[in-house]
PDB file of C-alpha atoms in Angstrom:
ATOM      1  CA  GLU A   1      52.832  62.026  86.320  1.00 79.00           C
ATOM      2  CA  ALA A   2      54.086  59.771  88.841  1.00 93.00           C
ATOM      3  CA  ASN A   3      58.539  60.029  89.770  1.00 97.00           C
ATOM      4  CA  LEU A   4      59.523  56.398  90.438  1.00 97.00           C
ATOM      5  CA  GLN A   5      63.064  56.495  89.104  1.00 97.00           C
ATOM      6  CA  GLY A   6      65.331  53.976  90.287  1.00 96.00           C
ATOM      7  CA  ALA A   7      62.482  51.891  92.705  1.00 97.00           C
ATOM      8  CA  ASP A   8      62.512  48.243  93.317  1.00 98.00           C
ATOM      9  CA  LEU A   9      59.171  46.893  92.050  1.00 97.00           C
ATOM     10  CA  GLU A  10      60.227  43.410  91.704  1.00 97.00           C
ATOM     11  CA  THR A  11      57.495  41.049  91.117  1.00 97.00           C
ATOM     12  CA  ALA A  12      54.867  44.414  91.803  1.00 98.00           C
ATOM     13  CA  LYS A  13      51.501  43.170  90.876  1.00 98.00           C
ATOM     14  CA  LEU A  14      50.684  46.544  88.531  1.00 98.00           C
ATOM     15  CA  GLN A  15      47.860  44.887  86.147  1.00 98.00           C
ATOM     16  CA  ARG A  16      45.888  47.701  84.716  1.00 98.00           C
ATOM     17  CA  ALA A  17      47.762  50.157  86.546  1.00 97.00           C
ATOM     18  CA  SER A  18      47.882  53.867  84.906  1.00 97.00           C
ATOM     19  CA  LEU A  19      51.364  54.859  84.758  1.00 97.00           C
ATOM     20  CA  ASN A  20      51.246  57.440  81.237  1.00 98.00           C
ATOM     21  CA  ASN A  21      53.595  59.793  81.508  1.00 98.00           C
ATOM     22  CA  ALA A  22      55.761  58.428  84.657  1.00 98.00           C
ATOM     23  CA  ASN A  23      59.361  58.667  85.045  1.00 98.00           C
ATOM     24  CA  LEU A  24      60.439  55.068  85.440  1.00 98.00           C
ATOM     25  CA  GLN A  25      64.324  55.322  84.737  1.00 98.00           C
ATOM     26  CA  GLY A  26      66.104  52.448  86.034  1.00 98.00           C
ATOM     27  CA  VAL A  27      63.369  50.820  87.571  1.00 98.00           C
ATOM     28  CA  HIS A  28      63.680  47.352  88.832  1.00 98.00           C
ATOM     29  CA  LEU A  29      60.347  45.618  87.278  1.00 98.00           C
ATOM     30  CA  SER A  30      61.888  41.965  87.188  1.00 98.00           C
ATOM     31  CA  GLY A  31      58.970  39.166  87.370  1.00 98.00           C
ATOM     32  CA  ALA A  32      56.391  42.093  87.664  1.00 98.00           C
ATOM     33  CA  LYS A  33      52.662  41.818  86.555  1.00 98.00           C
ATOM     34  CA  LEU A  34      52.219  44.641  83.726  1.00 98.00           C
ATOM     35  CA  GLN A  35      49.120  43.036  81.966  1.00 98.00           C
ATOM     36  CA  ARG A  36      47.203  45.581  79.954  1.00 98.00           C
ATOM     37  CA  ALA A  37      48.994  48.560  81.981  1.00 98.00           C
ATOM     38  CA  HIS A  38      49.124  52.201  80.738  1.00 98.00           C
ATOM     39  CA  LEU A  39      52.730  53.199  80.370  1.00 98.00           C
ATOM     40  CA  ARG A  40      52.086  55.876  77.361  1.00 98.00           C
ATOM     41  CA  ASN A  41      55.073  58.358  77.209  1.00 98.00           C
ATOM     42  CA  ALA A  42      56.725  56.821  80.302  1.00 98.00           C
ATOM     43  CA  ASP A  43      60.393  56.762  80.435  1.00 98.00           C
ATOM     44  CA  LEU A  44      61.747  53.241  81.107  1.00 98.00           C
ATOM     45  CA  GLN A  45      65.438  54.068  80.084  1.00 98.00           C
ATOM     46  CA  ASP A  46      67.604  51.160  81.513  1.00 98.00           C
ATOM     47  CA  ALA A  47      64.444  49.560  83.278  1.00 98.00           C
ATOM     48  CA  ASN A  48      64.816  45.907  83.925  1.00 98.00           C
ATOM     49  CA  LEU A  49      62.070  44.390  82.675  1.00 98.00           C
ATOM     50  CA  SER A  50      63.034  40.838  82.742  1.00 98.00           C
ATOM     51  CA  GLU A  51      60.757  38.424  83.028  1.00 98.00           C
ATOM     52  CA  ALA A  52      58.022  40.725  83.376  1.00 98.00           C
ATOM     53  CA  ASP A  53      54.297  40.123  82.146  1.00 98.00           C
ATOM     54  CA  LEU A  54      53.641  43.210  79.607  1.00 98.00           C
ATOM     55  CA  GLN A  55      51.052  41.153  77.896  1.00 98.00           C
ATOM     56  CA  GLY A  56      48.283  43.660  75.921  1.00 98.00           C
ATOM     57  CA  ALA A  57      50.391  46.618  78.252  1.00 98.00           C
ATOM     58  CA  HIS A  58      50.157  50.065  76.406  1.00 98.00           C
ATOM     59  CA  LEU A  59      53.345  51.761  75.643  1.00 98.00           C
ATOM     60  CA  ARG A  60      53.002  53.953  72.541  1.00 98.00           C
ATOM     61  CA  ASN A  61      55.574  56.547  72.655  1.00 98.00           C
ATOM     62  CA  ALA A  62      57.460  54.873  75.915  1.00 98.00           C
ATOM     63  CA  ASP A  63      61.354  55.704  76.100  1.00 98.00           C
ATOM     64  CA  LEU A  64      62.815  52.020  76.640  1.00 98.00           C
ATOM     65  CA  GLN A  65      66.346  52.884  75.641  1.00 98.00           C
ATOM     66  CA  GLY A  66      68.854  50.400  77.085  1.00 98.00           C
ATOM     67  CA  ALA A  67      66.194  48.592  78.810  1.00 98.00           C
ATOM     68  CA  ASN A  68      66.047  44.898  79.726  1.00 98.00           C
ATOM     69  CA  LEU A  69      63.506  42.868  78.232  1.00 98.00           C
ATOM     70  CA  SER A  70      65.119  39.468  78.247  1.00 98.00           C
ATOM     71  CA  TYR A  71      62.372  36.698  78.979  1.00 98.00           C
ATOM     72  CA  ALA A  72      59.330  39.178  78.972  1.00 98.00           C
ATOM     73  CA  LYS A  73      56.170  37.915  77.770  1.00 98.00           C
ATOM     74  CA  LEU A  74      55.308  40.826  75.069  1.00 98.00           C
ATOM     75  CA  GLN A  75      51.980  39.202  73.845  1.00 98.00           C
ATOM     76  CA  ASP A  76      50.119  41.620  72.213  1.00 98.00           C
ATOM     77  CA  ALA A  77      52.067  44.766  74.077  1.00 98.00           C
ATOM     78  CA  ASP A  78      51.813  47.717  71.950  1.00 98.00           C
ATOM     79  CA  PHE A  79      55.004  49.502  71.132  1.00 98.00           C
ATOM     80  CA  LYS A  80      54.016  51.815  68.597  1.00 98.00           C
ATOM     81  CA  ASP A  81      56.388  54.740  68.195  1.00 98.00           C
ATOM     82  CA  ALA A  82      58.444  53.641  71.084  1.00 98.00           C
ATOM     83  CA  ASN A  83      62.236  54.041  71.391  1.00 98.00           C
ATOM     84  CA  LEU A  84      63.988  50.671  72.083  1.00 98.00           C
ATOM     85  CA  THR A  85      67.484  51.722  70.761  1.00 97.00           C
ATOM     86  CA  SER A  86      69.705  49.165  72.797  1.00 97.00           C
ATOM     87  CA  ALA A  87      67.067  47.519  74.490  1.00 97.00           C
ATOM     88  CA  ASN A  88      67.892  43.896  74.673  1.00 95.00           C
TER      89      ASN A  88
END
């Protein structure tokens, strides 16, 4: 379980990364490459995912409350049972 709370990972290349159960609260992932990344049960509250590429990412049960998803690429991403309250 990685703890990257508040980290600046803008434009990071995290394709297929295994971040299940990670604490990513408030992380700056704007423009990051997260295709097919595993983010099940991850805490992404208030994370900035604007313009991030999340195509095919696994986000089941992830907490994205208050996350910024503006202009993110979400094709084939799995958000089953994810909390998207107040996300945009």
